[in-house]
Tab-separated table of C-alpha atoms in Angstrom:
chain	number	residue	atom	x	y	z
W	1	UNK	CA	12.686	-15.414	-17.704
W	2	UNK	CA	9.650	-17.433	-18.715
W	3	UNK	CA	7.337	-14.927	-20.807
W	4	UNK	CA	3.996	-16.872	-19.193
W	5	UNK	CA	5.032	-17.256	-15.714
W	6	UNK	CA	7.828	-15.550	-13.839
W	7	UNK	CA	7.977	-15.030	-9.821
W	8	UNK	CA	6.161	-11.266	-8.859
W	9	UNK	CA	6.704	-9.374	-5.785
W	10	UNK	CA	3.771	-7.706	-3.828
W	11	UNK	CA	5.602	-5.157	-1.553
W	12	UNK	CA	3.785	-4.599	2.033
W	13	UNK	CA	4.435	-2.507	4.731
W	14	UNK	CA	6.214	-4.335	6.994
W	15	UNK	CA	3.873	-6.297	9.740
W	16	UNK	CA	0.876	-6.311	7.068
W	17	UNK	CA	2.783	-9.305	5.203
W	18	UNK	CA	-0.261	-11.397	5.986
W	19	UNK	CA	-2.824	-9.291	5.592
W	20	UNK	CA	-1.359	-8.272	1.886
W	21	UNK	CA	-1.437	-12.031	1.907
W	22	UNK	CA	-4.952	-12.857	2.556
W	23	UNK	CA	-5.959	-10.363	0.048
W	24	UNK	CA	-4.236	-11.502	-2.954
W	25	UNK	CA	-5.639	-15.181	-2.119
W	26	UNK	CA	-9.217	-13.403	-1.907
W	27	UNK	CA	-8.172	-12.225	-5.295
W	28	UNK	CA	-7.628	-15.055	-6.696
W	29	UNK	CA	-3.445	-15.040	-7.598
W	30	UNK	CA	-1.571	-17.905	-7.628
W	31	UNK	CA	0.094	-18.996	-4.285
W	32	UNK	CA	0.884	-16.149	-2.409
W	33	UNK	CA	3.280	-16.821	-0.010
W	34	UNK	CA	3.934	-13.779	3.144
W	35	UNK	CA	7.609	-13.137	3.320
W	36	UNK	CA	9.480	-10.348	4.746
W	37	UNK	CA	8.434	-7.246	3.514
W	38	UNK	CA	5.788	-8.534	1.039
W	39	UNK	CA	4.284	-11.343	-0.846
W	40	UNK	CA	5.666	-13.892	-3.407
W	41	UNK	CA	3.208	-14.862	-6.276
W	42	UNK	CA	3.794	-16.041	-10.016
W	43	UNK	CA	2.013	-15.590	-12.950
W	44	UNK	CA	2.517	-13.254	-16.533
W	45	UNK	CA	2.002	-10.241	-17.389
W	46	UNK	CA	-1.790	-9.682	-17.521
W	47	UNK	CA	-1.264	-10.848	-13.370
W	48	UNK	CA	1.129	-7.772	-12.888
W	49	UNK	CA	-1.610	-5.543	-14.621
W	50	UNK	CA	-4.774	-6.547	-12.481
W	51	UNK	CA	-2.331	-6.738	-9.081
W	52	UNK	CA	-1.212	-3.294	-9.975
W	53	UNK	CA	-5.352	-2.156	-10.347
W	54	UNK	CA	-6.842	-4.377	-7.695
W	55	UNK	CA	-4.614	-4.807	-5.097
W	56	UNK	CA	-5.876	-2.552	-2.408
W	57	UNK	CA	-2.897	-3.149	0.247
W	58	UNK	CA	0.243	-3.826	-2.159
W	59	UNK	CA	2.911	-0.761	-1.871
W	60	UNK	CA	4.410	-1.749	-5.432
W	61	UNK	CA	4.265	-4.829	-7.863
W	62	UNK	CA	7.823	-6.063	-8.908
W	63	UNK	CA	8.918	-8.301	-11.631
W	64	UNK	CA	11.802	-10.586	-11.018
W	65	UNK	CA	13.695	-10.868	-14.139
W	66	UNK	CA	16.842	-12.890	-13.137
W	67	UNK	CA	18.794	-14.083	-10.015
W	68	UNK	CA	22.396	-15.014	-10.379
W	69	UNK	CA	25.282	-15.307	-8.184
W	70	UNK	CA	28.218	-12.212	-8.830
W	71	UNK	CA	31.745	-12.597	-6.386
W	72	UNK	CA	32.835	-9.438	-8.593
W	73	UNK	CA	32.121	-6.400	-11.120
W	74	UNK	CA	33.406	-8.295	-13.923
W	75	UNK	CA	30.957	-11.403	-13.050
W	76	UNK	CA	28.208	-9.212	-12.650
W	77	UNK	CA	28.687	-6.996	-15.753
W	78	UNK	CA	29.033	-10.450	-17.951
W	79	UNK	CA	25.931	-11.730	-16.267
W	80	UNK	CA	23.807	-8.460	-16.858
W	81	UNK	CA	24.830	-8.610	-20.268
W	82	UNK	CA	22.819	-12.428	-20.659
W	83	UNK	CA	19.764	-10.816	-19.347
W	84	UNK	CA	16.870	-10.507	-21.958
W	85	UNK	CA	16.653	-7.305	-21.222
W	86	UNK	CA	14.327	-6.744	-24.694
W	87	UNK	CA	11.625	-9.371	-23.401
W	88	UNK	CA	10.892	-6.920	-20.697
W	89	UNK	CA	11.975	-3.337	-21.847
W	90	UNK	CA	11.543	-0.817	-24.579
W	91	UNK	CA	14.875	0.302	-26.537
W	92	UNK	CA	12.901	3.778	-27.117
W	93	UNK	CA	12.252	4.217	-23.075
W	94	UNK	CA	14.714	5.489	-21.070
W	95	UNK	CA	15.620	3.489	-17.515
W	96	UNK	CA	17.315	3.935	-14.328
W	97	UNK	CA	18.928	1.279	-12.167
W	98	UNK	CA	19.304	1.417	-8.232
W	99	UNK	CA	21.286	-0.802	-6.683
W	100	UNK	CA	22.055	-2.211	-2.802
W	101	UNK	CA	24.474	-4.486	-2.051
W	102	UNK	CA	24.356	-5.958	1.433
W	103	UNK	CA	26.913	-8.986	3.133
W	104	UNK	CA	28.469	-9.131	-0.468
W	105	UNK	CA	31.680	-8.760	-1.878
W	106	UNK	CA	30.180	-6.670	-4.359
W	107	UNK	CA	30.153	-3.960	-2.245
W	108	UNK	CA	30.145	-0.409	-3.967
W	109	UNK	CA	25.792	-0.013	-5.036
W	110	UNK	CA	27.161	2.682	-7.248
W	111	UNK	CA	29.489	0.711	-9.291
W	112	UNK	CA	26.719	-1.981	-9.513
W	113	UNK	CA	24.115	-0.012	-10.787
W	114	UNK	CA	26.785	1.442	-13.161
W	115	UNK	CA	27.566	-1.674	-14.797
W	116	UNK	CA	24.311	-2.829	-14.851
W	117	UNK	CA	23.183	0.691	-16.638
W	118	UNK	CA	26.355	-0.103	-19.643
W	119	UNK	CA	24.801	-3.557	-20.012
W	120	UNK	CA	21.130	-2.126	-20.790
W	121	UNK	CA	22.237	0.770	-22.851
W	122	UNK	CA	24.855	-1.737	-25.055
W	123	UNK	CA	22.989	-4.447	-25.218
W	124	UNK	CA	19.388	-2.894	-25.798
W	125	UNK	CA	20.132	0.552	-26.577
W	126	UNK	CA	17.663	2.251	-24.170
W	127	UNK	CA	18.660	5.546	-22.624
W	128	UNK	CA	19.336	5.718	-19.000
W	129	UNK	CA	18.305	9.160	-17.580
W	130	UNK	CA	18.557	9.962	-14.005
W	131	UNK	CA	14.796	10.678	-13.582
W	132	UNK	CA	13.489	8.115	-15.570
W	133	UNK	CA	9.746	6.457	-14.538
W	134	UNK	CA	11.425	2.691	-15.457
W	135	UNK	CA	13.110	1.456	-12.374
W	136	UNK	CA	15.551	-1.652	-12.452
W	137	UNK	CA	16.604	-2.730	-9.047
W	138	UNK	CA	19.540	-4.587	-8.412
W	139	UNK	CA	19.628	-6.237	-5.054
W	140	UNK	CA	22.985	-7.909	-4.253
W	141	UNK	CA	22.687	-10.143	-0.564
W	142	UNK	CA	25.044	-12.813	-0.010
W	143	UNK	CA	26.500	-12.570	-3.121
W	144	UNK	CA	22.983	-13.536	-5.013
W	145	UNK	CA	22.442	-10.708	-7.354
W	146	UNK	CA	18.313	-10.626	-7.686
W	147	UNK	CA	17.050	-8.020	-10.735
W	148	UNK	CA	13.938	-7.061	-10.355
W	149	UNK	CA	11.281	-4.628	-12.411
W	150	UNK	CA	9.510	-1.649	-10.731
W	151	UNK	CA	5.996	-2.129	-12.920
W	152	UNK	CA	4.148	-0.022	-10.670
W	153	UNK	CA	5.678	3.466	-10.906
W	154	UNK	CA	4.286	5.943	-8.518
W	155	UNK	CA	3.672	3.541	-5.518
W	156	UNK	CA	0.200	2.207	-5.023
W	157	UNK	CA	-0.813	4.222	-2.440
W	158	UNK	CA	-1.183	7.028	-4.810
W	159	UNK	CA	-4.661	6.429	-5.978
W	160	UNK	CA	-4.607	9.426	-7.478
W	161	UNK	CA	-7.643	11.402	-5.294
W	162	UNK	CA	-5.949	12.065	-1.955
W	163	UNK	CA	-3.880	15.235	-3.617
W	164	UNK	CA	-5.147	17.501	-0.020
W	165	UNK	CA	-3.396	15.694	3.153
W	166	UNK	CA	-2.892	17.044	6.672
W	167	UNK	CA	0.453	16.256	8.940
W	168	UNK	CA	1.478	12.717	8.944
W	169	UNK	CA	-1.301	10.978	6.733
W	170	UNK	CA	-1.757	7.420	6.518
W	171	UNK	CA	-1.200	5.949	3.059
W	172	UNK	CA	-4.395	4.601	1.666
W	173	UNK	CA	-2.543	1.026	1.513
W	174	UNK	CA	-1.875	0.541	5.228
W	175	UNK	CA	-5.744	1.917	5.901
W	176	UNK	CA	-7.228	-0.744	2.947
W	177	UNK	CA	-5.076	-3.611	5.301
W	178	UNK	CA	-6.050	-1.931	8.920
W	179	UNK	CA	-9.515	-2.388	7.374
W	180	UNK	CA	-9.456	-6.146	6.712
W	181	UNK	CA	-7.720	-6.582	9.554
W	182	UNK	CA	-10.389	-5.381	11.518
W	183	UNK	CA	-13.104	-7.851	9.475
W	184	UNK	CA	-14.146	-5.103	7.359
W	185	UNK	CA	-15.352	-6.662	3.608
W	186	UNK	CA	-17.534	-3.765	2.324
W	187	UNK	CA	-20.687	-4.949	4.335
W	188	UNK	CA	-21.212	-2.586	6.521
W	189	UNK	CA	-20.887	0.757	7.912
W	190	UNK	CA	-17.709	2.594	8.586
W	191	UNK	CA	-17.007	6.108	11.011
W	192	UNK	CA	-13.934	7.368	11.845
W	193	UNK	CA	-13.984	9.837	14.990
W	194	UNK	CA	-10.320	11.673	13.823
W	195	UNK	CA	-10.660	11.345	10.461
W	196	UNK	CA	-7.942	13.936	9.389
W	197	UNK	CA	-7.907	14.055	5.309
W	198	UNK	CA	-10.727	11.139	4.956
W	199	UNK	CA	-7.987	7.726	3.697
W	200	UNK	CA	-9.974	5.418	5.690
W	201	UNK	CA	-13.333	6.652	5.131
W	202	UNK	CA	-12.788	6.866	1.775
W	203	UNK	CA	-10.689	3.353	1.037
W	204	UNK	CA	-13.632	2.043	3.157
W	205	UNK	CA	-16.513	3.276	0.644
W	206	UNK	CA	-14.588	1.913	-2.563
W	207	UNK	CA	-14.373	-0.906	-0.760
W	208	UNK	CA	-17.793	-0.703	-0.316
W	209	UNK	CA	-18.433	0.431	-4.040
W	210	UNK	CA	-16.168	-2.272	-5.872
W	211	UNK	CA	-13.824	0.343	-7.125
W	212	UNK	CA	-10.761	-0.935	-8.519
W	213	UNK	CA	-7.692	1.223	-6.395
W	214	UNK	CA	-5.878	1.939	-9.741
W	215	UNK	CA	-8.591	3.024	-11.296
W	216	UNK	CA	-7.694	6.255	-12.482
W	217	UNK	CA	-4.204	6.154	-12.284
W	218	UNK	CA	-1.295	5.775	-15.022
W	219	UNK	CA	1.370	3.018	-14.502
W	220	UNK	CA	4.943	2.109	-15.059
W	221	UNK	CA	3.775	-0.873	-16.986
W	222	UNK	CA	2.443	1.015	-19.820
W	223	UNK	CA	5.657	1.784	-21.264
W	224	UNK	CA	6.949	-1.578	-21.642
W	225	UNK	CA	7.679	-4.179	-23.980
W	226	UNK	CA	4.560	-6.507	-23.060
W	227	UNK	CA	2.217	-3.787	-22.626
W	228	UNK	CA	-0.786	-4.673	-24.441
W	229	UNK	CA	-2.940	-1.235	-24.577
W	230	UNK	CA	-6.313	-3.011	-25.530
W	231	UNK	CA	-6.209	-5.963	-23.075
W	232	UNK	CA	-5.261	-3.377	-20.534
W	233	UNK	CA	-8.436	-1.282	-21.694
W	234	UNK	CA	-10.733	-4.461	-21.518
W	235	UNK	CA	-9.424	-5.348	-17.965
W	236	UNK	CA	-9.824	-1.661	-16.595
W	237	UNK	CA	-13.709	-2.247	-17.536
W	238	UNK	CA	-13.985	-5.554	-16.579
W	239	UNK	CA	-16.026	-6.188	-13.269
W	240	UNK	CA	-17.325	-3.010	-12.879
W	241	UNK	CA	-18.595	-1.395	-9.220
W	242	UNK	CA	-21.383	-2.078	-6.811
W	243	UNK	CA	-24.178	-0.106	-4.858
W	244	UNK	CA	-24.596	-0.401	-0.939
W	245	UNK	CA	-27.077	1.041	1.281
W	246	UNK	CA	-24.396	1.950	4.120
W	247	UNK	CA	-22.730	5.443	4.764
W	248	UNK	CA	-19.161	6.148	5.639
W	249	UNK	CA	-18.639	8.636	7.870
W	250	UNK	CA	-15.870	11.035	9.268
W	251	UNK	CA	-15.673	13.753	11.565
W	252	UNK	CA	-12.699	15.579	13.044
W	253	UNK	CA	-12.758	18.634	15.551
W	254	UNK	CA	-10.073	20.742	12.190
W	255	UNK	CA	-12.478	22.359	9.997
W	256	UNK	CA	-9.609	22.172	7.566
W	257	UNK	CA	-9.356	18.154	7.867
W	258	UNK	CA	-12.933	18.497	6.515
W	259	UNK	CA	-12.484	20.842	3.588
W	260	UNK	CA	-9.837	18.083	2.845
W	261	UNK	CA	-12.049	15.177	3.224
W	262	UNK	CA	-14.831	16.395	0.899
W	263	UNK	CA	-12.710	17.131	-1.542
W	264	UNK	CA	-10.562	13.720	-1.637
W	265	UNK	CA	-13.952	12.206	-1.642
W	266	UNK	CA	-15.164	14.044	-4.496
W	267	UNK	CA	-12.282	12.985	-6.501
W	268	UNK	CA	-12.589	9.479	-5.195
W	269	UNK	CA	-16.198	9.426	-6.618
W	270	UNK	CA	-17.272	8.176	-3.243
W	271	UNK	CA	-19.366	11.241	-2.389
W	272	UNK	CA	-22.727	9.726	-2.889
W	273	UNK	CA	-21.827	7.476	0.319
W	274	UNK	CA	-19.551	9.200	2.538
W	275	UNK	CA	-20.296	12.485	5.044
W	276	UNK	CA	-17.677	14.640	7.051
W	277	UNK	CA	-18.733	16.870	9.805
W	278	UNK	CA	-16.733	19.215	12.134
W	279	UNK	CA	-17.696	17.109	15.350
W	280	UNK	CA	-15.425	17.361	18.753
W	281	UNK	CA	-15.160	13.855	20.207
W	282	UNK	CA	-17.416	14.696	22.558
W	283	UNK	CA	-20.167	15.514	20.740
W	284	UNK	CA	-20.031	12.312	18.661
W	285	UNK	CA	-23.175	10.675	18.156
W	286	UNK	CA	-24.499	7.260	17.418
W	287	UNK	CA	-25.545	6.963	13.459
W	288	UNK	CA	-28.792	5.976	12.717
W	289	UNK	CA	-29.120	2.809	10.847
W	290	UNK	CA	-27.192	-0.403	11.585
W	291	UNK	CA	-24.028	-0.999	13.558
W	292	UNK	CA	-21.227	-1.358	12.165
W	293	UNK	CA	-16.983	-0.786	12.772
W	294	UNK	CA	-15.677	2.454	14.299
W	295	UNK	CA	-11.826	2.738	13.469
W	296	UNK	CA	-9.567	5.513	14.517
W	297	UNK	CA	-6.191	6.686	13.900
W	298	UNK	CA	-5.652	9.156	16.909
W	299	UNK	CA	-2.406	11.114	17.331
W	300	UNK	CA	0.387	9.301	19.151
W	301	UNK	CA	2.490	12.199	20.488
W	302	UNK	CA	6.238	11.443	18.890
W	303	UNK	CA	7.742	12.645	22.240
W	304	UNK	CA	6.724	11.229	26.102
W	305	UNK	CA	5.757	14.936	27.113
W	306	UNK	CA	3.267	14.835	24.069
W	307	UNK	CA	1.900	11.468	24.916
W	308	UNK	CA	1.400	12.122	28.825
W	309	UNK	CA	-1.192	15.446	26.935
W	310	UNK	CA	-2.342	12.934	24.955
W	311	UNK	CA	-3.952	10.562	27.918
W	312	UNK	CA	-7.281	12.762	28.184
W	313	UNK	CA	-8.120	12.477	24.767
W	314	UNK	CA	-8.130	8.366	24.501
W	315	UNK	CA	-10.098	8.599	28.014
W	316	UNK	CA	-12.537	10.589	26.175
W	317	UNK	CA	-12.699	9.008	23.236
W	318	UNK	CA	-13.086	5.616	24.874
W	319	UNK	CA	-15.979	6.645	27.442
W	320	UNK	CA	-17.975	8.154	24.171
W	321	UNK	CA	-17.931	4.673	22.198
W	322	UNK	CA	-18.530	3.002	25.222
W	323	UNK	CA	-21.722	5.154	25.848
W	324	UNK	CA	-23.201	6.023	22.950
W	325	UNK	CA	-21.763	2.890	20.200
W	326	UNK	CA	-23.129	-0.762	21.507
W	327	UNK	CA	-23.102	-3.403	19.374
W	328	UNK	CA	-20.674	-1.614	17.357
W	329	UNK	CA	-16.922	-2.697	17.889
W	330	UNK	CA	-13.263	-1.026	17.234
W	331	UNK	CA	-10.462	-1.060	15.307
W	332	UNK	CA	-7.488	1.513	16.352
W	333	UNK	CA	-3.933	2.208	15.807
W	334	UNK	CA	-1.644	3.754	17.952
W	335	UNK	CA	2.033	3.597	19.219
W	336	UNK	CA	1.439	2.997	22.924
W	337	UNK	CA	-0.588	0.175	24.552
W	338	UNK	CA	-0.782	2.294	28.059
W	339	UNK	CA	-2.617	4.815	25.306
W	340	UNK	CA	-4.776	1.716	24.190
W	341	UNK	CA	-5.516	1.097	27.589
W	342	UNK	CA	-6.220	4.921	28.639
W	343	UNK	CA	-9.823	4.283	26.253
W	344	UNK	CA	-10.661	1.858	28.874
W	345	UNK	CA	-12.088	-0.427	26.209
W	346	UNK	CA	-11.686	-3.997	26.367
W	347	UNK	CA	-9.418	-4.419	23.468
W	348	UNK	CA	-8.037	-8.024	22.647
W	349	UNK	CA	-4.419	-9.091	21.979
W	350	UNK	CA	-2.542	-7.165	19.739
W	351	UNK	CA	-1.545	-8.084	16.197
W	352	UNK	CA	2.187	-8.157	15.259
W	353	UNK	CA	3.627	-4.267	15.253
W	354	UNK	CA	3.415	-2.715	11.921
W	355	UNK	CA	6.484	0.099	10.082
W	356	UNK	CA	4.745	3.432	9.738
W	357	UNK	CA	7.569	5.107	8.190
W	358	UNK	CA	9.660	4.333	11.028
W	359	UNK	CA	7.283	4.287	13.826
W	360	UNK	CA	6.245	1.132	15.289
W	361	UNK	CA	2.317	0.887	15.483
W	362	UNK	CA	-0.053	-1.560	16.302
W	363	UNK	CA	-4.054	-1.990	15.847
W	364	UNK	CA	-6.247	-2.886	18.714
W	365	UNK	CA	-9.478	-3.978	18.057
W	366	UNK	CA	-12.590	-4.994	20.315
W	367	UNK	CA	-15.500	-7.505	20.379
W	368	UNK	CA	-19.077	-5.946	19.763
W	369	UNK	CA	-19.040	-2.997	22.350
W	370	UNK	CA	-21.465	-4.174	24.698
């Protein structure tokens, strides 16, 4: 493994690939290239740090640390043993290994994890524990074993505010991607009709604010061998936030999704810029100020007899932004295009269906409403 430039994997939520994509190129790493179920980029260490804090849509930041091809156990424990394993890891910081072997004769994950475990506790001496926060990952396909480094820890879309959620929240990461998707840079205002616990309101206002997503929160990276505590410090402060004029706004018809929101937002240190109100959809009004994008997450109804309940609420929803929102336009997710087309909004082609935690989603969005 090169010290100054080693291949790093941007996990994504599968169907965001490109979106994850655009924003590291926005951000300035080095080639990012969209792959199945993230993005490939190179660089060193201080590039792992900064994905890790600015990233806004990457689910975790993995170091690849060797590839090698393993027919057997013996092959792969003599090949685990080569590995540099003190360039990357601390002897005094215990690890865990978790292994999948797929199309392989190598075919047991527990006996590969197993011998690569012996091989980091002989040949470096660092504990393995069970619960550790260090993560190696051993991915055997095609007999090509790939070991890779969990730096993030926690996955990204723990920002750290969002500790109050209601049922099925969406993870900050997805929203930060919905919201480029959609065109949204920061540079205008945002207001989100079902707003639930406040994740894109809120990811839209740091956008809005320059803060860095990992901000606040403590990392895997910290505890290994290249972790430079000062340079870490420096890059934390570096670049610091912004001011904008625009509010972000959320309402939801659960007094408790609101209670939830102004607290996440208080946490967030977005308050100063965001406002959630108890509003029905039907009672949604127009913001003063400029126009700007209205996205919505609405309930999808996991079973068909839900869904068919779920018909009136779209109509609704659709004939308020129609009446009451020109010249703004619409992002929103849901599972079902006949749901889509219950708003009666002119929504454009689809974008390529997106994993949320097993359901299959997609995000409509419109021109300027008219």
């Amino acid at each position: 493994m090169d010290k100054e430039h080693f291949p790093i994997f941007l996990v994504a939520t599968p169907g965001l690939e490109n979106a994850l994509c655009n924003e590291a190129a926005d951000l300035g790493f080095f080639e990012p290239k969209p792959v199945f179920g993230g993005v490939e980029i190179s660089g060193g260490w201080r590039d792992v740090w900064r994905a890790n804090l600015e990233l806004r849509g990457a689910g975790r930041v993995l170091v690849r640390i060797d590839s090698f091809r393993a027919s057997h156990l013996a092959q792969l424990d003599k090949r685990a043993r080569a590995v540099a394993w003190g360039e990357v890891l601390r002897k005094d910081v215990p690890v865990r290994v978790e292994a999948s072997c797929r199309k392989s004769k190598i075919y047991h994950s527990g006996a590969a994890a197993e011998r690569v475990e012996k091989a980091i506790a002989q040949e470096l001496g660092a504990p393995i524990e069970s619960d550790a926060q260090i993560r190696v990952l051993v991915r055997i396909e095609n007999d090509l074993c790939t070991i890779s480094l969990d730096t993030s820890g926690e996955g990204l879309h723990r920002r750290g505010h969002k500790l109050e959620v209601n049922k099925a929240p969406m993870r900050e990461t997805m929203a930060a991607l919905l919201l480029r998707e959609c065109g949204y840079t920061g540079d205008e205002p945002v207001l989100d009709p079902m707003c639930g616990s406040g994740t894109l309101v809120i990811e839209a206002a740091e956008m809005a604010l320059g803060l860095k997503p990992g901000r606040t929160r403590p990392f895997a990276f910290e505890h290994l061998a290249r972790f430079d505590p000062n340079e870490w410090a420096a890059m934390k402060q570096a670049r610091g936030g912004k001011s904008t004029s625009f509010l972000f706004l959320g309402s939801d018809r659960d007094a408790g999704a609101i209670r939830m929101s102004l607290a996440n937002a208080e946490r967030a240190g977005t308050s100063s810029v965001t406002r959630f109100a108890q509003t029905p959809i039907d009672r949604l009004e127009r913001p003063e100020g400029p126009a700007g994008l209205v996205i919505v997450n609405p309930p999808y109804g996991a079973r068909i007899g839900d869904r068919k309940k779920l018909y009136p609420l779209y109509g609704a929803l659709g004939q308020v932004l129609k009446a009451r929102f020109s010249g703004w336009r619409v992002g929103m997710v849901t599972t079902d295009k006949a749901l889509a087309q219950a708003t009666g909004l002119a929504f454009g082609k689809p974008g390529e269906s997106i994993d949320n935690n097993g359901l299959r989603i997609s995000l409509y969005r419109t021109d300027v409403l008219a």
